[in-house]
Short mmCIF file of C-alpha atoms in Angstrom, two decimals:
data_model
loop_
_atom_site.label_atom_id
_atom_site.label_comp_id
_atom_site.label_asym_id
_atom_site.label_seq_id
_atom_site.Cartn_x
_atom_site.Cartn_y
_atom_site.Cartn_z
CA MET A 1 94.37 122.79 117.07
CA ALA A 2 97.63 120.96 116.55
CA GLU A 3 95.96 118.15 115.66
CA LEU A 4 93.93 120.00 113.02
CA ASN A 5 97.10 121.75 111.12
CA ARG A 6 98.15 118.08 110.72
CA PHE A 7 94.76 116.55 108.99
CA GLU A 8 94.78 120.13 107.16
CA THR A 9 98.47 119.29 106.27
CA GLY A 10 97.73 115.11 105.32
CA LEU A 11 95.45 116.96 102.40
CA LYS A 12 97.61 118.54 100.75
CA ASN A 13 100.21 116.37 100.95
CA LEU A 14 97.72 113.63 99.78
CA ALA A 15 96.25 115.94 97.08
CA LYS A 16 99.01 116.41 95.88
CA VAL A 17 99.97 113.31 95.38
CA ASP A 18 96.19 112.13 94.64
CA GLU A 19 93.81 113.42 95.63
CA ILE A 20 90.44 112.06 93.70
CA GLY A 21 92.48 108.33 94.26
CA GLY A 22 93.49 109.23 98.01
CA GLN A 23 89.93 110.94 99.31
CA ALA A 24 88.06 107.05 97.86
CA VAL A 25 90.45 105.25 100.36
CA ILE A 26 89.11 108.01 102.99
CA ASP A 27 85.85 107.67 102.00
CA SER A 28 85.93 103.41 102.21
CA LEU A 29 86.71 104.33 105.98
CA ALA A 30 83.35 106.41 106.68
CA GLY A 31 81.66 104.85 110.22
CA LEU A 32 83.55 103.02 111.94
CA TYR A 33 86.72 102.76 110.72
CA GLU A 34 87.21 106.60 110.15
CA ASP A 35 89.71 107.29 112.88
CA VAL A 36 92.29 104.58 110.38
CA GLY A 37 92.28 107.47 107.87
CA LYS A 38 92.23 110.23 110.46
CA TYR A 39 95.40 109.20 110.98
CA ILE A 40 96.23 108.10 107.43
CA ILE A 41 95.83 111.69 106.58
CA GLU A 42 97.68 113.01 109.53
CA PHE A 43 100.33 110.56 110.64
CA ALA A 44 101.53 109.32 106.71
CA PHE A 45 100.70 112.80 104.49
CA GLY A 46 100.97 115.35 108.08
CA ASP A 47 103.89 114.46 109.31
CA ILE A 48 105.80 112.05 107.07
CA TYR A 49 104.85 113.46 103.68
CA GLU A 50 105.70 116.84 104.92
CA ARG A 51 109.52 116.66 105.67
CA GLY A 52 112.16 117.69 104.33
CA VAL A 53 115.16 116.85 102.26
CA LEU A 54 112.96 113.99 100.31
CA ASP A 55 110.66 114.52 97.13
CA LEU A 56 107.91 113.32 96.28
CA LYS A 57 109.31 111.36 93.66
CA GLN A 58 111.90 109.81 96.39
CA ARG A 59 109.03 109.50 98.17
CA GLU A 60 106.96 107.97 96.13
CA MET A 61 110.17 105.67 94.91
CA ILE A 62 110.62 105.19 98.49
CA THR A 63 106.92 104.23 99.28
CA ILE A 64 106.45 101.58 96.03
CA THR A 65 109.07 100.18 97.35
CA SER A 66 108.76 99.09 100.40
CA LEU A 67 104.48 98.16 99.89
CA LEU A 68 106.50 95.46 97.27
CA THR A 69 109.28 93.92 99.93
CA GLN A 70 105.95 93.80 102.15
CA GLY A 71 103.80 91.57 99.19
CA ASP A 72 99.68 90.90 99.75
CA THR A 73 99.57 94.92 98.61
CA VAL A 74 98.37 94.54 95.58
CA PRO A 75 96.06 97.90 96.72
CA GLN A 76 97.97 100.22 97.94
CA LEU A 77 100.50 99.82 95.19
CA HIS A 78 97.80 100.51 92.50
CA PHE A 79 97.38 103.73 94.78
CA HIS A 80 100.77 104.79 94.28
CA ILE A 81 102.23 103.42 91.41
CA ASN A 82 99.85 105.84 90.79
CA SER A 83 100.59 109.18 91.90
CA SER A 84 103.84 108.25 91.24
CA LEU A 85 103.76 108.79 88.18
CA ASN A 86 101.34 111.83 89.40
CA VAL A 87 104.79 113.55 91.74
CA GLY A 88 106.42 112.55 88.11
CA LEU A 89 108.16 109.82 88.11
CA THR A 90 108.55 107.41 85.05
CA ARG A 91 107.26 104.10 84.54
CA GLU A 92 110.10 103.16 83.63
CA GLU A 93 111.15 104.47 86.58
CA ILE A 94 108.36 102.83 88.74
CA ILE A 95 110.58 98.82 86.24
CA GLU A 96 113.65 100.13 87.24
CA THR A 97 113.52 100.17 90.83
CA PHE A 98 110.98 96.56 90.93
CA ILE A 99 114.34 94.99 88.85
CA GLN A 100 116.25 96.57 91.99
CA ALA A 101 114.29 95.47 94.62
CA LEU A 102 115.01 91.23 92.73
CA PRO A 103 117.76 90.66 94.57
CA TYR A 104 116.27 91.45 97.49
CA VAL A 105 112.92 90.26 97.44
CA GLY A 106 113.02 87.73 94.35
CA PHE A 107 110.55 86.99 91.47
CA PRO A 108 107.33 86.90 93.10
CA ARG A 109 107.06 90.14 94.89
CA VAL A 110 108.36 91.89 91.90
CA LEU A 111 106.20 89.98 89.27
CA ASN A 112 103.52 90.56 91.55
CA ALA A 113 104.13 94.89 91.65
CA VAL A 114 105.60 94.55 87.57
CA ASN A 115 100.77 93.49 86.86
CA VAL A 116 100.25 96.62 89.12
CA ALA A 117 101.45 98.07 87.87
CA LYS A 118 101.10 97.47 84.01
CA GLU A 119 97.52 97.03 85.42
CA VAL A 120 97.74 100.91 86.53
CA PHE A 121 99.78 102.50 83.00
CA LYS A 122 96.95 100.51 81.10
CA LYS A 123 93.98 102.29 83.31
CA ARG A 124 95.61 105.23 82.41
CA ASP A 125 96.07 105.16 79.05
CA GLU A 126 92.42 104.95 78.97
CA GLU A 127 92.17 107.91 80.19
CA GLY A 128 94.18 109.58 78.37
CA LYS A 129 96.65 110.69 81.48
CA VAL A 130 100.09 108.82 79.76
CA GLY A 131 102.77 109.80 81.34
CA ILE A 132 102.46 112.36 84.66
#
């Protein structure tokens, strides 16, 4: 029963940040890899996102910073930059978050993240999702 609750909680939290994009990630793991999707939902969105203290904006800001510092995380940055906008971060806050990382991770990783952000912003503009 506890597993079901974690999964349901995870789905609820995933829907708050990006239900369509999140479901697409989970769907892409169907079949042989579906346990990975289950772990993402239960652990990341069920356990971690459900904790108190930080709100969704703070969690997404931390997530995009973590992805930026790792490098080579373009698909995840796409998802979480979009999610950041969905939960209320502004485009300026996202770019400023990346600028804050410059002295610690360097220009190449920040430029890569900025380029992903530009793609996300452009797509949202085309879809009429300006701002949040």
